[in-house]
Coordinates of C-alpha atoms in Angstrom, one line a residue:
M1 CA 74.1 104.6 81.5
K2 CA 77.1 106.0 83.3
L3 CA 79.4 103.9 85.4
A4 CA 82.3 105.2 87.4
V5 CA 85.2 103.2 88.8
I6 CA 87.1 104.9 91.5
A7 CA 90.2 103.5 93.2
D8 CA 93.4 104.1 95.1
I9 CA 91.8 106.6 97.5
H10 CA 94.5 105.8 100.1
G11 CA 92.9 107.7 103.0
N12 CA 92.7 111.0 101.1
I13 CA 89.3 112.3 102.2
Q14 CA 89.7 115.7 100.4
A15 CA 90.3 113.9 97.1
L16 CA 87.4 111.5 97.7
E17 CA 84.9 114.3 98.4
A18 CA 85.9 116.1 95.2
V19 CA 85.4 113.0 93.2
L20 CA 82.0 112.2 94.8
A21 CA 80.9 115.8 94.0
D22 CA 82.0 115.3 90.4
L23 CA 80.1 112.0 90.1
D24 CA 76.9 113.9 91.0
R25 CA 77.7 116.6 88.4
Q26 CA 78.3 113.9 85.8
G27 CA 75.0 112.2 86.5
V28 CA 76.6 108.8 87.3
D29 CA 74.2 105.9 87.6
S30 CA 76.5 103.4 89.5
V31 CA 79.9 103.4 91.1
V32 CA 82.5 100.7 91.8
V33 CA 85.2 101.2 94.4
N34 CA 88.2 99.3 93.1
G35 CA 90.4 98.8 96.1
D36 CA 93.1 100.6 98.1
L37 CA 90.7 102.7 100.1
V38 CA 93.2 103.1 102.9
N39 CA 96.8 103.7 104.0
R40 CA 99.3 106.2 102.5
C41 CA 97.3 109.3 103.5
P42 CA 96.1 109.9 107.1
D43 CA 92.3 109.7 106.8
S44 CA 91.6 106.1 106.2
V45 CA 88.9 106.1 108.9
A46 CA 87.1 109.1 107.4
V47 CA 87.2 107.5 103.9
L48 CA 85.6 104.3 105.1
A49 CA 83.0 106.2 107.1
R50 CA 82.1 108.3 104.0
L51 CA 81.8 105.3 101.6
A52 CA 80.2 102.7 103.8
P53 CA 76.7 104.2 103.9
L54 CA 76.6 104.5 100.1
G55 CA 76.3 100.8 99.6
L56 CA 78.7 100.6 96.7
P57 CA 80.5 97.4 95.6
W58 CA 84.2 97.3 96.7
T59 CA 87.0 95.1 95.6
I60 CA 90.1 94.4 97.6
G61 CA 93.4 96.2 97.0
N62 CA 96.8 95.3 98.3
H63 CA 96.8 98.1 101.0
D64 CA 93.3 97.0 102.2
D65 CA 94.7 93.5 102.7
L66 CA 97.9 94.8 104.2
V67 CA 96.3 96.7 107.0
C68 CA 94.2 93.6 107.9
K69 CA 97.2 91.4 107.9
W70 CA 99.2 93.9 109.9
A71 CA 96.5 94.0 112.6
D72 CA 96.5 90.2 112.7
R73 CA 100.3 90.0 112.7
S74 CA 99.8 87.6 109.9
N75 CA 102.6 85.2 109.1
E76 CA 102.0 86.0 105.5
L77 CA 104.0 89.2 106.1
P78 CA 107.8 89.0 106.9
G79 CA 108.1 88.9 110.7
D80 CA 110.8 91.6 110.8
W81 CA 108.5 94.2 109.3
F82 CA 106.6 94.5 112.6
D83 CA 109.7 95.8 114.4
D84 CA 111.0 97.8 111.5
P85 CA 110.5 101.6 112.0
F86 CA 110.1 101.9 108.2
W87 CA 106.6 100.4 108.5
L88 CA 105.4 102.8 111.2
G89 CA 103.1 104.5 108.6
T90 CA 101.2 101.2 108.0
A91 CA 101.1 100.4 111.7
W92 CA 99.6 103.9 112.4
S93 CA 96.9 103.5 109.8
S94 CA 96.1 99.9 110.8
A95 CA 95.8 100.8 114.5
R96 CA 93.4 103.6 113.8
L97 CA 91.1 101.4 111.8
V98 CA 91.2 98.8 114.6
D99 CA 90.4 101.5 117.2
D100 CA 87.4 102.7 115.3
G101 CA 86.1 99.2 114.6
M102 CA 86.4 99.7 110.8
L103 CA 88.8 97.0 109.8
T104 CA 86.0 94.5 109.4
M105 CA 84.8 96.4 106.4
L106 CA 88.0 95.5 104.6
R107 CA 87.9 91.8 105.4
N108 CA 86.7 89.2 102.8
L109 CA 86.3 91.7 100.0
P110 CA 86.1 90.1 96.5
M111 CA 89.0 90.2 94.0
T112 CA 86.7 91.1 91.2
H113 CA 83.4 92.8 90.3
S114 CA 81.6 92.1 87.0
V115 CA 79.2 94.3 85.1
A116 CA 77.0 92.8 82.5
V117 CA 74.4 94.9 80.7
P118 CA 72.3 93.0 78.2
G119 CA 73.6 93.7 74.7
A120 CA 76.7 95.6 75.9
P121 CA 80.4 94.5 76.3
T122 CA 81.0 92.8 79.7
L123 CA 83.3 94.5 82.2
L124 CA 85.6 92.7 84.7
I125 CA 86.9 95.1 87.4
S126 CA 89.8 94.2 89.7
H127 CA 92.3 96.3 91.7
G128 CA 95.3 94.8 89.9
S129 CA 94.3 91.9 87.6
P130 CA 91.9 89.0 88.5
R131 CA 95.0 86.9 89.2
H132 CA 96.6 89.2 91.7
Y133 CA 95.9 92.6 93.2
R134 CA 99.5 93.7 92.4
E135 CA 99.4 92.9 88.7
G136 CA 98.5 96.3 87.3
Y137 CA 97.4 97.1 83.7
D138 CA 100.0 99.3 82.1
R139 CA 102.2 99.6 79.1
Y140 CA 104.6 97.0 80.5
L141 CA 102.1 94.2 80.7
P142 CA 103.0 91.7 78.0
D143 CA 100.6 90.3 75.5
D144 CA 100.8 86.8 76.8
A145 CA 99.7 88.0 80.3
I146 CA 96.6 89.6 78.8
A147 CA 95.9 86.5 76.9
E148 CA 96.2 84.3 80.0
I149 CA 94.0 86.7 82.0
L150 CA 91.3 86.6 79.3
Q151 CA 91.5 82.9 79.0
H152 CA 90.8 82.3 82.7
H153 CA 88.7 85.4 83.3
P154 CA 86.7 86.1 80.2
A155 CA 85.4 89.6 79.6
D156 CA 85.2 92.2 76.8
I157 CA 86.8 95.0 78.9
L158 CA 89.3 94.6 81.6
I159 CA 89.5 97.4 84.2
G160 CA 92.2 97.7 86.8
S161 CA 93.8 100.3 89.0
H162 CA 96.9 99.9 91.4
T163 CA 99.5 101.6 89.2
H164 CA 98.1 105.1 90.0
R165 CA 98.2 106.0 86.3
P166 CA 95.4 106.1 83.7
F167 CA 95.9 103.7 80.9
E168 CA 94.0 102.6 77.8
R169 CA 95.0 99.8 75.4
R170 CA 93.0 98.1 72.6
W171 CA 94.0 94.4 72.4
G172 CA 92.3 92.8 69.4
P173 CA 88.6 93.0 70.2
Y174 CA 89.3 93.6 73.8
L175 CA 89.9 96.8 75.8
V176 CA 92.2 97.1 78.8
L177 CA 91.8 100.2 81.0
N178 CA 93.3 101.6 84.2
T179 CA 91.4 104.0 86.3
G180 CA 94.2 106.1 87.6
A181 CA 94.1 107.1 91.3
V182 CA 91.8 109.3 93.3
G183 CA 94.1 109.9 96.3
T184 CA 97.7 109.6 95.1
P185 CA 98.2 109.8 91.4
F186 CA 101.6 109.0 90.0
N187 CA 101.4 110.8 86.6
R188 CA 102.6 114.2 87.9
D189 CA 99.0 115.5 87.9
R190 CA 97.8 116.0 91.5
R191 CA 94.1 116.1 90.6
A192 CA 91.9 113.3 91.8
Q193 CA 91.5 110.9 88.9
Y194 CA 89.0 108.2 88.1
L195 CA 87.4 106.3 85.1
L196 CA 84.0 107.2 83.8
L197 CA 82.3 104.8 81.3
T198 CA 79.3 105.9 79.3
L199 CA 77.2 103.3 77.5
R200 CA 76.1 104.6 74.2
G201 CA 74.2 102.1 72.2
K202 CA 76.2 98.9 72.6
V203 CA 79.5 100.6 73.2
W204 CA 81.2 101.6 76.5
Q205 CA 83.0 104.9 75.9
P206 CA 85.8 105.6 78.5
E207 CA 86.7 109.0 79.8
F208 CA 89.5 109.6 82.3
R209 CA 88.3 112.3 84.7
A210 CA 90.7 114.6 86.7
V211 CA 89.1 116.6 89.4
P212 CA 90.9 119.6 91.1
Y213 CA 90.8 119.6 94.9
D214 CA 92.5 121.2 97.9
V215 CA 95.8 119.4 97.8
V216 CA 97.3 121.8 100.4
A217 CA 94.6 120.8 102.9
A218 CA 95.3 117.1 102.2
L219 CA 99.0 117.7 102.9
K220 CA 98.2 119.6 106.0
R221 CA 96.4 116.6 107.4
F222 CA 99.7 114.7 107.5
E223 CA 100.7 117.2 110.2
T224 CA 97.5 117.9 112.1
S225 CA 96.6 114.2 112.4
G226 CA 99.9 113.3 113.9
Y227 CA 100.7 110.9 111.1
L228 CA 103.8 112.7 109.8
E229 CA 105.3 112.7 113.3
E230 CA 104.2 109.2 114.4
G231 CA 104.3 107.4 111.0
G232 CA 108.1 107.7 110.6
L233 CA 109.9 107.6 107.3
S234 CA 107.2 105.9 105.3
A235 CA 104.7 108.7 106.2
L236 CA 107.2 111.3 105.1
I237 CA 107.7 109.4 101.8
F238 CA 103.9 109.2 101.3
Y239 CA 103.7 112.9 102.0
H240 CA 106.1 113.7 99.2
E241 CA 104.4 111.2 96.8
L242 CA 101.2 113.2 97.3
R243 CA 103.0 116.5 97.0
L244 CA 104.7 115.6 93.7
A245 CA 102.2 113.1 92.2
R246 CA 104.8 110.5 91.5
P247 CA 106.0 107.2 93.0
L248 CA 108.8 107.4 95.5
Y249 CA 108.2 104.6 98.0
A250 CA 108.9 101.7 95.6
P251 CA 111.8 103.4 93.9
F252 CA 113.4 104.1 97.2
W253 CA 112.8 100.6 98.4
M254 CA 114.4 99.1 95.2
W255 CA 117.3 101.5 95.4
T256 CA 118.2 100.6 99.0
E257 CA 118.0 96.9 98.0
Q258 CA 120.3 97.4 95.1
E259 CA 122.8 99.4 97.2
G260 CA 122.5 97.1 100.2
L261 CA 121.4 100.0 102.5
A262 CA 118.9 100.2 105.4
R263 CA 115.8 102.3 104.9
T264 CA 116.4 105.2 107.2
H265 CA 116.1 109.0 107.2
E266 CA 119.8 109.2 106.3
T267 CA 119.5 106.9 103.3
W268 CA 116.4 108.8 102.2
Q269 CA 118.4 112.0 102.2
L270 CA 121.0 110.3 100.1
F271 CA 118.4 109.0 97.7
E272 CA 117.1 112.6 97.3
A273 CA 120.6 113.9 96.6
R274 CA 121.4 111.1 94.0
H275 CA 118.0 111.3 92.2
P276 CA 117.0 114.9 92.0
E277 CA 115.0 114.1 88.8
R278 CA 112.4 112.3 91.0
F279 CA 111.7 115.5 93.0
V280 CA 110.8 118.0 90.3
P281 CA 107.5 119.8 90.8
P282 CA 104.3 118.2 89.4
L283 CA 102.9 119.3 86.0
R284 CA 99.7 120.5 87.7

């Protein structure tokens, strides 16, 4: 049996199509879509339209929840965000999902999806962790956090996404895995990445797949869709994240907080000048 977990597509239809083609080549039996289908890249509507007819299980990611809360003007979001030009990218994506009647697909998605094959280790899949969709599995997650997660959410193998970086860690008899990202990887490898699990006997064997696709076409969509022009600074930052395959949005946010600066095009240029190491070309 072969099971694929794909996640962090983030509105990148070119990357998604490449991964779906690879799933066919690999002879995958089942697929789980592990959150963050939308936002960041301009084709959130196309991604949902492509995935919806496939009837796959989805979990909720933080960006899926964000665009819903944005459309609702939820009081769970800071009120000043709605008038802040920095959030124009999210507003743009949310509005298009509303206009196309697709936002309902993202409402009430589950936090987790379990896979239990008789005689095989159990899998618990969540965008972040079962506790919160922003708690990603990576090398910084402390042992006590893993212990608490397993205590309250028992499974043999924990599978998450969210960090946009593939990750594997053996923790006693347990295995902790991160799928990496289909649409916007953060490991300086621009290929579309996902997790493939093959059940051999009573053992799930993980493989981190990285699929080449037309990144230039994906970047061009930022312009032809109007997203780069209408989505403001955040759309520009998302463009460079895709171009460089590394995180920039969160580091820029934290830097402006530390420096006491507004998030504007001018401070973005200052960030670029002060941190050239963040803008080196991707490895591939």
